[in-house]
Structure formats: structure tokens, C-alpha cells
JSON list of C-alpha atoms in Angstrom, two decimals:
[
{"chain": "A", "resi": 1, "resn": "UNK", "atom": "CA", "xyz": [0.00, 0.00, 0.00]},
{"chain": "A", "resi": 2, "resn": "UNK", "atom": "CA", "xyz": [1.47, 3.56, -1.18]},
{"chain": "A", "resi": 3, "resn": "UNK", "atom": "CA", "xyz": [1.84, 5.91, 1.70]},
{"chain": "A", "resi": 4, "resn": "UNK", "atom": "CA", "xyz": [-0.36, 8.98, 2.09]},
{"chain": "A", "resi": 5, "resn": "UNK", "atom": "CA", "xyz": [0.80, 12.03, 0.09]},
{"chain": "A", "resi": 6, "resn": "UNK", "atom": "CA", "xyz": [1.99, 15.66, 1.55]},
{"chain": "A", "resi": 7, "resn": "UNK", "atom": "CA", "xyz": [-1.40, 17.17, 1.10]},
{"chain": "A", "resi": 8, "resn": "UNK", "atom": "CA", "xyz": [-3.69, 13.63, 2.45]},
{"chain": "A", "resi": 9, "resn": "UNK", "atom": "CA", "xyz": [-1.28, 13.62, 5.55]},
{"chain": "A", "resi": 10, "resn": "UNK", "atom": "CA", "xyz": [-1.85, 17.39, 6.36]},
{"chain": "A", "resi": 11, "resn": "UNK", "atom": "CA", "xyz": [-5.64, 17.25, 5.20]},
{"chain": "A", "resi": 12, "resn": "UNK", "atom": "CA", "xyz": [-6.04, 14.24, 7.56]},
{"chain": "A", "resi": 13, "resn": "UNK", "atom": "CA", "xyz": [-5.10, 16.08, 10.61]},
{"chain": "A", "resi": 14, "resn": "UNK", "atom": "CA", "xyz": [-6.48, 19.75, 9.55]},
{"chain": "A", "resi": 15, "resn": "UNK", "atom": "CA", "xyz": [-10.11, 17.96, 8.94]},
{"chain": "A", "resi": 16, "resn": "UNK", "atom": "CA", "xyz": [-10.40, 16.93, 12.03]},
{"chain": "A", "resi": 17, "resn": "UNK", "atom": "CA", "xyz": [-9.63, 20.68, 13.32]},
{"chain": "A", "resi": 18, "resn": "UNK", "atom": "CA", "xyz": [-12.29, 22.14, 10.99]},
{"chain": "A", "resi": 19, "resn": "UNK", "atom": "CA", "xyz": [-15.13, 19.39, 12.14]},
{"chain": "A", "resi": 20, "resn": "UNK", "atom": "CA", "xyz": [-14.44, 20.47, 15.48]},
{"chain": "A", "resi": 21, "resn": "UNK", "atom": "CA", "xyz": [-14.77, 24.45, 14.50]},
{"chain": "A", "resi": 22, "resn": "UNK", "atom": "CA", "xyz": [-17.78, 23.70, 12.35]},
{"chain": "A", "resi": 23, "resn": "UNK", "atom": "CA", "xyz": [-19.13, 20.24, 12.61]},
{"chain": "A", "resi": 24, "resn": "UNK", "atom": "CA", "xyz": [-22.33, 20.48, 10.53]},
{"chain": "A", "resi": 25, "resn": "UNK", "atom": "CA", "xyz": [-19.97, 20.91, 7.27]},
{"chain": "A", "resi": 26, "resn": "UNK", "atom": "CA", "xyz": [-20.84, 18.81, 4.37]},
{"chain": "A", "resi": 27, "resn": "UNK", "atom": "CA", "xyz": [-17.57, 16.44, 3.52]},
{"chain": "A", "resi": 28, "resn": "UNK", "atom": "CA", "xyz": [-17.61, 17.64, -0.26]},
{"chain": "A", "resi": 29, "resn": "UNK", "atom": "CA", "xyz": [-17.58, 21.50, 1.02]},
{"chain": "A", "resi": 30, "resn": "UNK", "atom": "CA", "xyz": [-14.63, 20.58, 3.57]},
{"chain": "A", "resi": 31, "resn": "UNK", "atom": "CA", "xyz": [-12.73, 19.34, 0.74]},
{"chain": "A", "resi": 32, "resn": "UNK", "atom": "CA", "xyz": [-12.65, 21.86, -0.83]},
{"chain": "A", "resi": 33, "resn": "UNK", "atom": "CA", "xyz": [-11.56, 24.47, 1.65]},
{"chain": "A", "resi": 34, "resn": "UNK", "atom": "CA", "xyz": [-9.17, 22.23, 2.42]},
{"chain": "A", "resi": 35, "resn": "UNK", "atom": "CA", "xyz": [-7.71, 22.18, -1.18]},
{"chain": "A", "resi": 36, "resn": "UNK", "atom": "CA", "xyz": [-8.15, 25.86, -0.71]},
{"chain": "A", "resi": 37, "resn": "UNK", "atom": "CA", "xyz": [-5.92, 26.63, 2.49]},
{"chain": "A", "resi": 38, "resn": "UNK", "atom": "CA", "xyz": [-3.48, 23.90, 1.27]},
{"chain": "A", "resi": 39, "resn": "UNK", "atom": "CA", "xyz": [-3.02, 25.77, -2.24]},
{"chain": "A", "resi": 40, "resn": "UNK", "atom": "CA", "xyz": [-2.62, 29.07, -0.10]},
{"chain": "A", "resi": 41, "resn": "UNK", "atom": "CA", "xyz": [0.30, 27.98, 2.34]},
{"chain": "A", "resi": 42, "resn": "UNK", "atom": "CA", "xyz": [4.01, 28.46, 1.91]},
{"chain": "A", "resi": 43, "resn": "UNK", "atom": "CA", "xyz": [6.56, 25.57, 1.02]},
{"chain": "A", "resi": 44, "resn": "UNK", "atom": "CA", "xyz": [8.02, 26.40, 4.44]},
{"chain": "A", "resi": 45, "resn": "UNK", "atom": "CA", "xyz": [4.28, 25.62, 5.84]},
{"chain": "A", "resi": 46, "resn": "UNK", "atom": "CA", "xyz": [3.76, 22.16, 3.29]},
{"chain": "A", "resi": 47, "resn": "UNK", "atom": "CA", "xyz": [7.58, 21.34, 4.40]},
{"chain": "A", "resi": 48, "resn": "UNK", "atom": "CA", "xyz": [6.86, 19.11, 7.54]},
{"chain": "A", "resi": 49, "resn": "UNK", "atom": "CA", "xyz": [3.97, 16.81, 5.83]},
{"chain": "A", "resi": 50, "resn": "UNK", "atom": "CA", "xyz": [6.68, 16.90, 2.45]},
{"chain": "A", "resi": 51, "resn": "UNK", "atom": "CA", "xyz": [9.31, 15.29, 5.13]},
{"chain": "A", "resi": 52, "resn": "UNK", "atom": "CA", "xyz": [6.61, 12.83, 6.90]},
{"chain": "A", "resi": 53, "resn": "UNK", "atom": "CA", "xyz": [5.62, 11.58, 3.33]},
{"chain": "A", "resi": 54, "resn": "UNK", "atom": "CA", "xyz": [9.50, 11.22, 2.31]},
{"chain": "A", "resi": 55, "resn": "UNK", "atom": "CA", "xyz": [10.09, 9.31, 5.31]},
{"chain": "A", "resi": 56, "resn": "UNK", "atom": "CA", "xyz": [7.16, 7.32, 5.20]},
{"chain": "A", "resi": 57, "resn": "UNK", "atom": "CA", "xyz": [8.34, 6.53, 1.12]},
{"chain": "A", "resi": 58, "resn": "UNK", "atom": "CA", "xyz": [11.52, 4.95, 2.38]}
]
């Protein structure tokens, strides 16, 4: 089984932050703000979940 990508590791752990902020949100409208705030951070900000998914590529 592939490991998780930069973006599914981060989204995994930011989703559950936005269902607890707003937990009637409909799944399809929390992907997309999720594509949204992931398109809008730095590579400094992506750099962590790049290094998790390198390390879990090993």
C-alpha cells in the first residue's frame, strides 16, 4: 500500500480541526476548503507533511 501524500497527511489532521470548529460541514464543502488553504500555504508551511511523506516513502 502507497503511503499517504503531503497534502492527504496534512488534510487528515487539519479535517479533524475544521469538524471540530464547524461540525455540521458537508464532507464535499470541507474538501474543498481544504484544497483551498493547502493551495494558499508556503513551502516552508507544506515542508513538515513533504518530510513525513519522504520518510514514510523509504
Amino acid at each position: 500500500k502507497r503511503p499517504l501524500n503531503a497534502f492527504m497527511l496534512w488534510a487528515k489532521e487539519e479535517r479533524s480541526r475544521l469538524l471540530r470548529c464547524a461540525p455540521g460541514v458537508h464532507n464535499s464543502s470541507l474538501s474543498i476548503m481544504l484544497g483551498i488553504k493547502w493551495k494558499s500555504m508556503t513551502s516552508q508551511e507544506k515542508l513538515p507533511y513533504v518530510k513525513k511523506h519522504l520518510k514514510l516513502s523509504e
